Amino acid sequence: MGTEGPATRRVQVSEHPRLLKLKEMFKSKFGSLPKFYVRAPGRVNIIGEHIDYCGYSVLPMAIEQDMLIAVEPVKTHTLQLAKTNPLYLDFSTSANNTEIDKTKLLWHNYFLCGFKGIQEHFGLSNLPGMNCLVDGNIPPSSGLSSSSALVCCAGLATLTVLGMSLSKMKLAEICAKSEHYIGTEGGGMDQSISFLAEEGTAKLIEFSPLRATDVKLPSEAVFVIANSCVEMNKAATSHFNIRVTECRLAAKLLAKHKGLQWDEVLQLEEVQAKLGVSLEEMLLITEDALHTEPYSPEEVCRCLGISLQELRTQILSPNTQDVPIFKLCQRAKHVYSEAARVLQFKKMCEEAPDDVVPLLGELMNQSHASCRDMYECSCPELDQLVDICRKFGAQGSRLTGAGWGGCTVSIVPAAKLPGFLANVHEAYYQQSARSLVPEEQRLFATKPGGGALVFLEA
Ligand code: GLA
């Protein structure tokens, strides 16, 4: 699995209302017809938050909502990008000059990440142009990976225009790397599941090397996504990169404490691998080696025996240069405990005891508590929403994705679903600002969807 590229499907566009609408809009926008379509799904992370960039496995599934692009290759070397949603401005540039301006939060930058990733992978200097019309139905800035889906979709569109092929694994790696052009140091979960997802199954995604293993979710439960309606765009703040930095610093301090070659260590997983101990032992080592009081940059420097200048230039990212404190013990404890919960979750799905749903729910609840208290990536609305979800029948509920806003995911016994949806709707979405968020983007049950695809008109 994964050695092959994304599948190509022949479809009767007239039988698919969304494709048909896109085709018609494309025609009125560009005065020509698309040659093909690509889609890449968003995802919901069931468990394993903020641990992919620390080297640990995560457990997401693709959702049905996706990015869909109608594409026409052109001979002019011009890239013309537009969205079906008129709130987003059109964009046009030379295909050979795709500068990404990190200081501006513009949708087309995500497209350019995917485009550039493919260009750089093949070392191409003279790229063909294309006309692209993008239609997305993943709730934006809500932790369901709409941005990564666009990066993946753009990467696949570019590859298809070039007439080249790559495995899903390679595409996922390229897109994960190239999304860093936005300035956020995400891990590889979102792009991996967008390419490697298969309908009907969640996946355990492991890194270095990238692998995806099916995880069969219990049929007696439904996973429900609820939007807190607090928008979180991780590129707009430094929260995300601060956590990445704190984990990197924690890994280095732990390595130093254990007499390892700390300057080469970047991820918390590497410390565990080098020591050859269990995650439970890593938790004890963390408590022993790191104090819970926040570390100042000066203290970090003293511990590592480096100057402030070296810390800034060699370890910190551009938007974490002036962070005054680092909570290293709390972040590392979250990561090691969350990594263990992912493995327990998978094991329980495989063993499927009679009480599997409450057991999985308990792990999800523990995950939320750790995200809230140790990783501090929740917010009052997310905490309120998980409480509401649990009150109305969820066996477990947690924030999903980067956090600080966005969505929760809850495990709900299938028989309780209708009452659960009605009650959560009543309890959380009556407030006027929340009721303005389109209904289909607020509260919905989801099941594991398929991965990225190319569509050709039959
Ligand atoms: C974002 C990143 C992912 C992952 C999650 C948190 O979605 O893109 O790589 O780190 O946050 O689990």
Coordinates of C-alpha atoms in Angstrom, one line a residue, residues 141-324:
S141 CA -9.8 27.4 10.1
S142 CA -11.5 24.7 12.2
G143 CA -8.8 22.1 12.7
L144 CA -10.1 19.8 9.9
S145 CA -7.1 20.5 7.7
S146 CA -8.6 22.6 4.9
S147 CA -5.2 24.2 4.2
S148 CA -3.3 20.9 3.9
A149 CA -6.0 19.6 1.6
L150 CA -5.4 22.5 -0.7
V151 CA -1.6 22.0 -0.6
C152 CA -2.2 18.3 -1.5
C153 CA -4.7 19.0 -4.1
A154 CA -2.4 21.6 -5.8
G155 CA 0.5 19.1 -5.6
L156 CA -1.6 16.5 -7.3
A157 CA -2.9 18.9 -9.9
T158 CA 0.7 20.0 -10.8
L159 CA 1.9 16.4 -11.0
T160 CA -1.0 15.5 -13.3
V161 CA -0.4 18.5 -15.6
L162 CA 3.3 17.5 -15.9
G163 CA 2.1 13.9 -16.8
M164 CA 4.4 12.5 -14.1
S165 CA 3.7 10.1 -11.3
L166 CA 4.7 9.6 -7.7
S167 CA 3.6 7.3 -5.0
K168 CA 1.0 8.5 -2.4
M169 CA 3.8 8.3 0.2
K170 CA 6.1 10.5 -1.7
L171 CA 3.4 13.0 -2.5
A172 CA 2.5 13.2 1.2
E173 CA 6.1 13.8 2.1
I174 CA 6.6 16.4 -0.5
C175 CA 3.4 18.3 0.5
A176 CA 4.2 18.1 4.2
K177 CA 7.6 19.6 3.6
S178 CA 6.4 22.3 1.2
E179 CA 3.6 23.4 3.5
H180 CA 6.4 24.7 5.7
Y181 CA 6.8 27.6 3.2
I182 CA 3.8 29.1 5.0
G183 CA 6.0 29.5 8.1
T184 CA 4.3 26.9 10.3
E185 CA 6.3 23.9 11.3
G186 CA 3.6 21.2 11.1
G187 CA 4.2 17.5 11.1
G188 CA 3.1 15.1 8.4
M189 CA -0.3 13.9 9.6
D190 CA -2.6 16.0 7.5
Q191 CA -0.9 15.4 4.1
S192 CA -0.4 11.7 4.8
I193 CA -4.0 11.0 5.6
S194 CA -5.2 13.1 2.7
F195 CA -3.3 10.9 0.3
L196 CA -3.3 7.5 2.1
A197 CA -6.9 7.4 3.4
E198 CA -9.1 4.6 2.4
E199 CA -12.9 4.5 2.7
G200 CA -14.2 2.7 5.7
T201 CA -11.0 2.7 7.8
A202 CA -9.1 5.1 10.1
K203 CA -5.3 4.9 9.8
L204 CA -2.4 4.7 12.2
I205 CA 0.1 6.9 10.5
E206 CA 3.7 6.3 11.5
F207 CA 6.7 8.4 10.5
S208 CA 10.3 7.9 9.4
P209 CA 9.6 5.9 7.4
L210 CA 6.0 6.9 6.6
R211 CA 3.5 4.0 7.0
A212 CA -0.2 3.8 7.2
T213 CA -2.0 0.8 8.9
D214 CA -5.8 0.3 8.9
V215 CA -7.6 0.8 12.2
K216 CA -11.1 -0.6 12.2
L217 CA -13.3 1.6 14.4
P218 CA -16.1 0.0 16.4
S219 CA -19.3 -0.2 14.3
E220 CA -21.5 0.5 17.4
A221 CA -20.1 4.0 17.7
V222 CA -20.2 7.1 15.5
F223 CA -17.6 9.9 15.5
V224 CA -19.2 13.4 15.6
I225 CA -17.4 16.6 14.7
A226 CA -18.6 19.8 16.4
N227 CA -17.3 23.2 15.5
S228 CA -16.6 25.5 18.4
C229 CA -17.0 28.4 15.9
V230 CA -13.8 29.9 17.2
E231 CA -11.6 30.3 14.1
M232 CA -8.0 29.2 14.5
N233 CA -5.6 29.8 11.6
K234 CA -2.3 28.4 12.8
A235 CA -0.3 30.5 10.4
A236 CA -1.8 33.7 11.9
T237 CA -0.3 33.3 15.4
S238 CA 2.9 31.8 16.8
H239 CA 1.2 29.4 19.2
F240 CA 1.9 26.4 17.0
N241 CA 5.6 27.1 16.4
I242 CA 6.1 27.9 20.1
R243 CA 4.9 24.4 20.9
V244 CA 7.1 22.8 18.2
T245 CA 10.1 24.8 19.7
E246 CA 9.2 23.8 23.3
C247 CA 9.2 20.1 22.2
R248 CA 12.5 20.5 20.4
L249 CA 14.1 22.2 23.5
A250 CA 12.6 19.5 25.8
A251 CA 14.1 16.8 23.6
K252 CA 17.5 18.5 23.8
L253 CA 17.5 19.0 27.5
L254 CA 16.4 15.4 28.1
A255 CA 19.1 14.1 25.8
K256 CA 21.7 16.3 27.6
H257 CA 20.5 15.1 31.0
K258 CA 20.9 11.5 29.8
G259 CA 24.4 12.1 28.4
L260 CA 23.3 11.7 24.8
Q261 CA 24.7 13.7 21.8
W262 CA 22.0 16.4 22.4
D263 CA 22.8 18.8 19.6
E264 CA 21.8 16.2 17.0
V265 CA 18.4 15.5 18.7
L266 CA 15.4 17.3 17.3
Q267 CA 12.4 15.2 18.3
L268 CA 11.2 13.7 21.6
E269 CA 10.9 10.3 20.0
E270 CA 14.6 10.3 19.2
V271 CA 15.4 10.5 22.9
Q272 CA 13.2 7.5 23.6
A273 CA 14.7 5.6 20.7
K274 CA 18.3 6.3 21.8
L275 CA 17.6 5.3 25.4
G276 CA 15.6 2.2 24.3
V277 CA 13.0 2.7 27.0
S278 CA 9.2 2.6 27.1
L279 CA 6.9 5.7 26.9
E280 CA 6.0 5.1 30.6
E281 CA 9.7 5.3 31.5
M282 CA 10.1 8.4 29.4
L283 CA 7.4 10.0 31.5
L284 CA 9.4 9.2 34.7
I285 CA 12.6 10.5 33.1
T286 CA 10.9 13.7 32.1
E287 CA 9.7 14.3 35.7
D288 CA 13.1 13.7 36.9
A289 CA 15.0 15.7 34.4
L290 CA 12.8 18.8 33.8
H291 CA 11.1 21.1 36.3
T292 CA 7.6 22.3 36.0
E293 CA 8.4 26.0 36.5
P294 CA 8.8 27.6 33.1
Y295 CA 12.3 27.9 31.6
S296 CA 13.6 31.3 30.6
P297 CA 15.7 31.4 27.4
E298 CA 18.7 32.1 29.6
E299 CA 18.1 29.0 31.7
V300 CA 17.8 26.9 28.5
C301 CA 21.1 28.3 27.4
R302 CA 22.8 27.5 30.7
C303 CA 21.4 23.9 30.6
L304 CA 22.7 23.4 27.1
G305 CA 25.9 25.4 27.5
I306 CA 25.2 27.6 24.5
S307 CA 24.8 31.4 24.0
L308 CA 21.5 33.2 23.5
Q309 CA 22.8 34.0 20.0
E310 CA 23.2 30.2 19.3
L311 CA 19.8 29.5 20.7
R312 CA 18.2 32.0 18.4
T313 CA 20.1 31.2 15.3
Q314 CA 20.3 27.4 15.6
I315 CA 17.2 26.3 17.5
L316 CA 14.5 28.9 17.5
S317 CA 12.3 29.6 14.4
P318 CA 11.8 33.1 13.0
N319 CA 8.5 33.6 14.9
T320 CA 9.7 32.2 18.3
Q321 CA 12.8 34.4 18.7
D322 CA 11.3 36.5 21.5
V323 CA 9.3 33.9 23.5
P324 CA 9.9 34.7 27.1

